[in-house]
mmCIF file of N, CA and C in Angstrom:
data_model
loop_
_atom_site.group_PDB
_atom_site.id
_atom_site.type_symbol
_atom_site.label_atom_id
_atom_site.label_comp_id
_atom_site.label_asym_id
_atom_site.label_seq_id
_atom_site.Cartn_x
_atom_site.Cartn_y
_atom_site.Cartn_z
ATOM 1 N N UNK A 12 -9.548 42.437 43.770
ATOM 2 C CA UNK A 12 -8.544 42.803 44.747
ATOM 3 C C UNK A 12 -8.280 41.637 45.703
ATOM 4 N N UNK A 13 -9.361 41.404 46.149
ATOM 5 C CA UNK A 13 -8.853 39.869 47.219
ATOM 6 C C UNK A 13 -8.544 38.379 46.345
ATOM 7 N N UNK A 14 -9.083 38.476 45.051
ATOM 8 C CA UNK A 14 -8.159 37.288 44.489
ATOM 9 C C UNK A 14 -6.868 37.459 44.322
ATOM 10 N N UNK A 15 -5.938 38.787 44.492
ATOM 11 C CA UNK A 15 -4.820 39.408 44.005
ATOM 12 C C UNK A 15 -3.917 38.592 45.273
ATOM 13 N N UNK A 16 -4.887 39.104 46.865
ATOM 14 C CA UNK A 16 -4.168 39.196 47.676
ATOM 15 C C UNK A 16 -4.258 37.463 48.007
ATOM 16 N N UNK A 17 -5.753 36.793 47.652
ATOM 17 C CA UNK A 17 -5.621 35.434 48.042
ATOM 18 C C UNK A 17 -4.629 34.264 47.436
ATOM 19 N N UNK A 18 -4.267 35.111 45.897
ATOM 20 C CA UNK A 18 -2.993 34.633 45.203
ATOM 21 C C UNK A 18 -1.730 34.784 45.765
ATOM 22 N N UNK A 19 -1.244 35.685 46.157
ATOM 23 C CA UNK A 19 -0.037 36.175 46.643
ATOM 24 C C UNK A 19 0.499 35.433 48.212
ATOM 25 N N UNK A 20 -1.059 34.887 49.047
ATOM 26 C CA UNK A 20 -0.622 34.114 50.247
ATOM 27 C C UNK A 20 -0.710 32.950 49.715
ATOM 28 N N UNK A 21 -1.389 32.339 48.917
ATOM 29 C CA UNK A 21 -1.054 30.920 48.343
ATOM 30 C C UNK A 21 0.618 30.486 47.737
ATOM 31 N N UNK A 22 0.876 31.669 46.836
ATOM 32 C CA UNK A 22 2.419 31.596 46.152
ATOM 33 C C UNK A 22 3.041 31.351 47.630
ATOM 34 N N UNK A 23 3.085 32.338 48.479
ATOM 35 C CA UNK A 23 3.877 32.523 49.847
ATOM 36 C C UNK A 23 4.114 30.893 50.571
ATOM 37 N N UNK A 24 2.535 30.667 50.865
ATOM 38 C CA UNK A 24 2.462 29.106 51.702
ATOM 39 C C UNK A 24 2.842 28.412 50.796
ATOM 40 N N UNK A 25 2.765 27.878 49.716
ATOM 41 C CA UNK A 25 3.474 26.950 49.079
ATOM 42 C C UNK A 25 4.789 27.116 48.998
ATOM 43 N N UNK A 26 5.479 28.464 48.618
ATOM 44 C CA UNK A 26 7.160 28.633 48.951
ATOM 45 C C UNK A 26 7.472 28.363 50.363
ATOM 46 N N UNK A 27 6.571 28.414 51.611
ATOM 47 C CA UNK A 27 7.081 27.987 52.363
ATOM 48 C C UNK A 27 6.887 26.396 52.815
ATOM 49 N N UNK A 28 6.209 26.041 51.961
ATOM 50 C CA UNK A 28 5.960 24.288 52.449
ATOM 51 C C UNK A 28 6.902 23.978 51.402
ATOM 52 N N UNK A 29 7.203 23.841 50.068
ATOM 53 C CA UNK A 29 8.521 23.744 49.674
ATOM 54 C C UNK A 29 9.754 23.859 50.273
ATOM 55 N N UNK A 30 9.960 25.043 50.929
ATOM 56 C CA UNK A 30 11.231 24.811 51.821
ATOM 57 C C UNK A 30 11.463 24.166 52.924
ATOM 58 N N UNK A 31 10.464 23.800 53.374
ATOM 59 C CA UNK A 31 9.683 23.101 54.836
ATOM 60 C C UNK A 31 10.447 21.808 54.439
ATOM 61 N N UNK A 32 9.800 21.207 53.096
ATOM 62 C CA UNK A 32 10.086 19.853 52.284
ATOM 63 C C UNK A 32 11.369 19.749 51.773
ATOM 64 N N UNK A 33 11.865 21.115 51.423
ATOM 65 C CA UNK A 33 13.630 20.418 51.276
ATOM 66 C C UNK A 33 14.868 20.387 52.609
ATOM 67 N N UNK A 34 13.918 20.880 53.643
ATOM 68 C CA UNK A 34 14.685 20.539 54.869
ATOM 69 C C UNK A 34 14.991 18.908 55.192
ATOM 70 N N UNK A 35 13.700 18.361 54.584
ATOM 71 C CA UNK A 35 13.269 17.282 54.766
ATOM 72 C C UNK A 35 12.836 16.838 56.241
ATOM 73 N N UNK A 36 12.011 17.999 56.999
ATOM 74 C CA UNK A 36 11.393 18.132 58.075
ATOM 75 C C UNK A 36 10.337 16.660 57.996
ATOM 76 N N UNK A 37 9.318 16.224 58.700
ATOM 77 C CA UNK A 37 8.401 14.990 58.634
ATOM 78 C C UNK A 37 7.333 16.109 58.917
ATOM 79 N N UNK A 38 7.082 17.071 59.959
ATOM 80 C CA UNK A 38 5.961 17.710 60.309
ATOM 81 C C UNK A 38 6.626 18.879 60.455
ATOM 82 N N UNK A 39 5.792 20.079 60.757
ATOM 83 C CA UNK A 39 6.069 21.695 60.948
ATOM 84 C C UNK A 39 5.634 21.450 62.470
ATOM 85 N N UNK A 40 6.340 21.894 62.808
ATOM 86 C CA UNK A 40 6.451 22.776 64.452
ATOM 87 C C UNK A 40 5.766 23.978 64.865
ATOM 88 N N UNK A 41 4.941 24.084 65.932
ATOM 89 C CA UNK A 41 4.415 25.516 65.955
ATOM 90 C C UNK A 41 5.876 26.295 67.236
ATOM 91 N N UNK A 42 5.444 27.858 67.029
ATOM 92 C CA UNK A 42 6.250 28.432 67.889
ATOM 93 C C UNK A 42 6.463 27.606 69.557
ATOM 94 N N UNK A 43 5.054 27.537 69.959
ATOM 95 C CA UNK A 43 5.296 27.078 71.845
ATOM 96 C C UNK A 43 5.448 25.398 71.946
ATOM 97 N N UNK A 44 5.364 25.017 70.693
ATOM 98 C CA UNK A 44 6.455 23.347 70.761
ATOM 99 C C UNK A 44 7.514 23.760 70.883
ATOM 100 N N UNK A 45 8.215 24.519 69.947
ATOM 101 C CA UNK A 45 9.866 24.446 69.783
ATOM 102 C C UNK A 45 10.166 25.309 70.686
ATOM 103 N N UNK A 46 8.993 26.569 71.560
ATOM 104 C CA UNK A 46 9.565 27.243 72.869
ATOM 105 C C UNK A 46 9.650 26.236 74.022
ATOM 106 N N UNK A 47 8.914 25.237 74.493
ATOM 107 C CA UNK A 47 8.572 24.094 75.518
ATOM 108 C C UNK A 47 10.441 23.190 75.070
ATOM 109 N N UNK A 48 10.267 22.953 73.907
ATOM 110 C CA UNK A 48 11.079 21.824 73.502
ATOM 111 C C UNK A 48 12.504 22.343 73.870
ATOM 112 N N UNK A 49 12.710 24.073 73.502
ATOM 113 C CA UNK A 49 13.883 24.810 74.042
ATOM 114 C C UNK A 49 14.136 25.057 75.114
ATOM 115 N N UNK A 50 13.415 25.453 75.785
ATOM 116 C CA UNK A 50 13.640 25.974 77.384
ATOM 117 C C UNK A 50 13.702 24.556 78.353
ATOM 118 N N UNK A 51 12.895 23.567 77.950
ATOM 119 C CA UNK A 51 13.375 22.270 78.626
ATOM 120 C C UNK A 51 14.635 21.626 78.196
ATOM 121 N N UNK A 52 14.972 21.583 76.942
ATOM 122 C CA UNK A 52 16.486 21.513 76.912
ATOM 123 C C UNK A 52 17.736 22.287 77.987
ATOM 124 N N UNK A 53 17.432 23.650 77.231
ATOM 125 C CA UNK A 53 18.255 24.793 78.249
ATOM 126 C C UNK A 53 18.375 24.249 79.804
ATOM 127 N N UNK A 54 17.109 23.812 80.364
ATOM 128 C CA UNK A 54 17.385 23.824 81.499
ATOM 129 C C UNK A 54 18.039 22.046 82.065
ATOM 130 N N UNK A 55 18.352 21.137 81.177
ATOM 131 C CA UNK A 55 18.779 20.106 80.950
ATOM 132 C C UNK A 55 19.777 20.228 80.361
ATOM 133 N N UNK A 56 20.385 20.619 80.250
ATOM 134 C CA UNK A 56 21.768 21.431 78.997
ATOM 135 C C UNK A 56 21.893 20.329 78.433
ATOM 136 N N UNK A 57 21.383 19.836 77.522
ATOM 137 C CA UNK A 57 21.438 19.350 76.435
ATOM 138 C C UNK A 57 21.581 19.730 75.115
ATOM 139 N N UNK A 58 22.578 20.164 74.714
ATOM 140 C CA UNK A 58 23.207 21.248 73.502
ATOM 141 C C UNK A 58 22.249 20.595 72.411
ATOM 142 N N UNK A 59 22.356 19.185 72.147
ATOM 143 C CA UNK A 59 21.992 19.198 70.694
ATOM 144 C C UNK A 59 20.431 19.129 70.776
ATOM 145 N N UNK A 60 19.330 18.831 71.781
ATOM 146 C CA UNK A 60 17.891 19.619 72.053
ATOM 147 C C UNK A 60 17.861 20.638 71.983
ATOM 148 N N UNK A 61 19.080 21.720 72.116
ATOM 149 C CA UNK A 61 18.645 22.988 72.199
ATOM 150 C C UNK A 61 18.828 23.561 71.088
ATOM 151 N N UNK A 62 19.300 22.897 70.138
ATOM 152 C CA UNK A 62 19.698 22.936 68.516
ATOM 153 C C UNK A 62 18.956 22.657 67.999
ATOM 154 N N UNK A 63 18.100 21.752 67.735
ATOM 155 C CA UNK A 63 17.095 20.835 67.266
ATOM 156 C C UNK A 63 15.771 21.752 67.493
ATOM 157 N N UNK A 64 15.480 22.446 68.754
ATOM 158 C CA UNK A 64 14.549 23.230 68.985
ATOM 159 C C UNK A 64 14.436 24.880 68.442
ATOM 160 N N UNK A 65 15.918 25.415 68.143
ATOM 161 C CA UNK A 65 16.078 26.741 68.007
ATOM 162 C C UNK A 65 16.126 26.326 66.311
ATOM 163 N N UNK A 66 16.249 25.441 65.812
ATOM 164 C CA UNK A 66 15.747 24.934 64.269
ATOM 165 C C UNK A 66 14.523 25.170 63.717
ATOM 166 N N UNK A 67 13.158 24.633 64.697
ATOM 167 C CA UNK A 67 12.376 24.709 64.266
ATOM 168 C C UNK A 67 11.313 25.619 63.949
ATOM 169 N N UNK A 68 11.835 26.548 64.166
ATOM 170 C CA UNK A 68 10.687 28.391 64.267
ATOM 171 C C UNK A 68 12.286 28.882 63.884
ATOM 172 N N UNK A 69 12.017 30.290 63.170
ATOM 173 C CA UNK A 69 12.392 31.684 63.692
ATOM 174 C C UNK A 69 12.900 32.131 64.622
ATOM 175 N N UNK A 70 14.219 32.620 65.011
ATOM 176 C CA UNK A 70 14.639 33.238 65.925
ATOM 177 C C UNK A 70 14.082 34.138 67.101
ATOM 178 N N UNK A 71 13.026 35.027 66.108
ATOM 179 C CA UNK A 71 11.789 36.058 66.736
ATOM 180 C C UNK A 71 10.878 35.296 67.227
ATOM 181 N N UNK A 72 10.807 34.031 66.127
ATOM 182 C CA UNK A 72 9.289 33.228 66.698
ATOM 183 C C UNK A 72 9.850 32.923 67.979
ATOM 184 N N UNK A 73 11.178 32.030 67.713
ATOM 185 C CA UNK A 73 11.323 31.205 69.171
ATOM 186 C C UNK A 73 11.134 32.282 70.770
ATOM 187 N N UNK A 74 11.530 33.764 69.925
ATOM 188 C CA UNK A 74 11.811 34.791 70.973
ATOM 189 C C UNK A 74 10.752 34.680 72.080
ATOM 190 N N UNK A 75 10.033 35.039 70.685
ATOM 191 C CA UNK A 75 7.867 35.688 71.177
ATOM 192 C C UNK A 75 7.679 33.887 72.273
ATOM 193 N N UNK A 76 8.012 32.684 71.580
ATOM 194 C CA UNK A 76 7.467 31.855 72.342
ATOM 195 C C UNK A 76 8.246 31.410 73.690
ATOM 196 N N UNK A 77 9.477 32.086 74.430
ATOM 197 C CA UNK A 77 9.672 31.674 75.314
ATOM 198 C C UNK A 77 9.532 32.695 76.293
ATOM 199 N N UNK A 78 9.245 33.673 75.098
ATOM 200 C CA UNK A 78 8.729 35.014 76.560
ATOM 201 C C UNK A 78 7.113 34.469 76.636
ATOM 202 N N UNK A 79 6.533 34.272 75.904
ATOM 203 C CA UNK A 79 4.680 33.456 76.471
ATOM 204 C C UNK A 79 5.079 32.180 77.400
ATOM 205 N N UNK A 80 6.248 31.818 77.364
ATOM 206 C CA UNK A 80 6.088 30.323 78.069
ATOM 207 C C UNK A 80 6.364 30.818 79.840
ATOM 208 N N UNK A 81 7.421 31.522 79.581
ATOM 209 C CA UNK A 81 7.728 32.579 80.662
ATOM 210 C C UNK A 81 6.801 33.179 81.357
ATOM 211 N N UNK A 82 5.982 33.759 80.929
ATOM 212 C CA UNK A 82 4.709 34.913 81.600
ATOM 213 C C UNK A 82 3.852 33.618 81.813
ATOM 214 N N UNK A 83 3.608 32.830 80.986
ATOM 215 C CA UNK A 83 2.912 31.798 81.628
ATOM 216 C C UNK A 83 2.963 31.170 82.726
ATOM 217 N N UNK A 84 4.663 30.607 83.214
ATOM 218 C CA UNK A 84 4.796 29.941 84.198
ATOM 219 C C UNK A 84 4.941 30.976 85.374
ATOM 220 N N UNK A 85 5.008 32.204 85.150
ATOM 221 C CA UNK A 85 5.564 33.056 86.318
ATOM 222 C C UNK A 85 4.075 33.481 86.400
ATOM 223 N N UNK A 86 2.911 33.622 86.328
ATOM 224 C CA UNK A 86 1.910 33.494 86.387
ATOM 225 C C UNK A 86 0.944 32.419 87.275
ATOM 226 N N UNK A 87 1.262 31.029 86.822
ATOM 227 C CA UNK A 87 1.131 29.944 87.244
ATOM 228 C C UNK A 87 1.556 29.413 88.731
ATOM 229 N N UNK A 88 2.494 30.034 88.721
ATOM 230 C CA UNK A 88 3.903 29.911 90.028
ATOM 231 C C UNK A 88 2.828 30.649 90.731
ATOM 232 N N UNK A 89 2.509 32.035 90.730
ATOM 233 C CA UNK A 89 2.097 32.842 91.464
ATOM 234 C C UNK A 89 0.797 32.547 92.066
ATOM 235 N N UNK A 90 0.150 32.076 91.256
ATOM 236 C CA UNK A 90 -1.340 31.689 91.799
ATOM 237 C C UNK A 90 -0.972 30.592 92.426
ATOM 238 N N UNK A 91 -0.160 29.902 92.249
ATOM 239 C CA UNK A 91 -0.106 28.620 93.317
ATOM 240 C C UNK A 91 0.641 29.013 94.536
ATOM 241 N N UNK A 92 1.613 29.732 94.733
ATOM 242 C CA UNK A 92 2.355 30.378 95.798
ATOM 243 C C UNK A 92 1.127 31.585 96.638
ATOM 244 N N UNK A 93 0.344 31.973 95.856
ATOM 245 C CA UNK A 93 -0.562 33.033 96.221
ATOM 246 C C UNK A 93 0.151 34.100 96.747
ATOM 247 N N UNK A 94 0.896 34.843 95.867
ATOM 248 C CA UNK A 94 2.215 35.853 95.568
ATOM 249 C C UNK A 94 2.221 36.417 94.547
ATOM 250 N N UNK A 95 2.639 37.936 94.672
ATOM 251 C CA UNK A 95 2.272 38.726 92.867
ATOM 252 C C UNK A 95 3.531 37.347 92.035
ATOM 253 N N UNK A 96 3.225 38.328 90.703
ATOM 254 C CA UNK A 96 3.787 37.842 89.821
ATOM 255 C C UNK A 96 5.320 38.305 89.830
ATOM 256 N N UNK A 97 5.614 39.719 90.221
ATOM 257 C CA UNK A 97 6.619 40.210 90.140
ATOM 258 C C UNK A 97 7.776 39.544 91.480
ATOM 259 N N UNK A 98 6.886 39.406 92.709
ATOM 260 C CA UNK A 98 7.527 38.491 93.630
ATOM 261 C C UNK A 98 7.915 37.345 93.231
ATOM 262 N N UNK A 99 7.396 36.317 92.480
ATOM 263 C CA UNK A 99 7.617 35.255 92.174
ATOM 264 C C UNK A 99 8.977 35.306 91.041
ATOM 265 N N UNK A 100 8.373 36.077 90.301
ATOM 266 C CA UNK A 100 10.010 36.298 89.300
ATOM 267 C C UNK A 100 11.550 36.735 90.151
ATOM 268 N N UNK A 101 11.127 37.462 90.916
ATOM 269 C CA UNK A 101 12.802 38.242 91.719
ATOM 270 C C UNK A 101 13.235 36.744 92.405
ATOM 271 N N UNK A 102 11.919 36.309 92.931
ATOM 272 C CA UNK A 102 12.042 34.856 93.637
ATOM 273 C C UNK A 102 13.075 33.809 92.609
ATOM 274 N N UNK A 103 12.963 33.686 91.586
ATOM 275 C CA UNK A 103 13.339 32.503 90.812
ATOM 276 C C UNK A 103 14.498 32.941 90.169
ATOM 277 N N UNK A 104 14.575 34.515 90.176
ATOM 278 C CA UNK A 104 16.055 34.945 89.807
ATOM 279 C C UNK A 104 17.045 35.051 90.716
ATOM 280 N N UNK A 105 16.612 35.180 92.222
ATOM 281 C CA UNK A 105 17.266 35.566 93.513
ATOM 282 C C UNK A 105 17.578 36.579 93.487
ATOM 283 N N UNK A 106 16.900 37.447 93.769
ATOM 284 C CA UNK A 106 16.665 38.978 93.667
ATOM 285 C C UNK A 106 16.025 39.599 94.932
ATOM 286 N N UNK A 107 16.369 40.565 95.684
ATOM 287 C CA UNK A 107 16.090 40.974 96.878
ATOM 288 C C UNK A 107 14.726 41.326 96.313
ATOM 289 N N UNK A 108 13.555 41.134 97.506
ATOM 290 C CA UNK A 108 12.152 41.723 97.471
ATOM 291 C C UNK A 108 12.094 43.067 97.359
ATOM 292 N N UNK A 109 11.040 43.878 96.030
ATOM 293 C CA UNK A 109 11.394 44.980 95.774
ATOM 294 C C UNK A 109 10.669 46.316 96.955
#
């Protein structure tokens, strides 16, 4: 049974490093590179960084990684402001204190 299943993720990773290779990518990207690499574009509006970054993951991936980059920094913010987390977010959206 687990050689069945250890076959079936090998076929998988190799179909996906094959397609990886006809992109003609140099390296694979993890999700919170191409979330870092996106959201610093975005906020630089630099269209074709923000192209280049929403390339390299999944749409969902990129999703999942700019909501972790997000909770991260609004986290970060907070302990350094010494302010909830939820203050700090209304803060950076300009949002009346709730």
């Amino acid at each position: 049974m687990l050689g069945k299943v250890r076959k079936s993720c090998a076929r998988f990773l190799n179909a996906v490093r094959a397609d990886i290779g006809d992109r003609g990518d140099k390296r694979t990207h993890n999700l919170f590179e191409a979330a870092a690499a996106y959201v610093s574009a975005c906020a630089e509006d630099d269209q074709d960084r923000i192209e280049e970054a929403a390339g390299w993951v999944s749409p969902e991936a990129l999703s999942f990684g700019v909501n972790e980059l997000a909770c991260r920094a609004i986290i970060a913010l907070a302990r350094e402001r010494d302010e909830s987390p939820g203050a700090v977010a209304r803060a950076l959206l300009g949002l009346p204190v709730a």
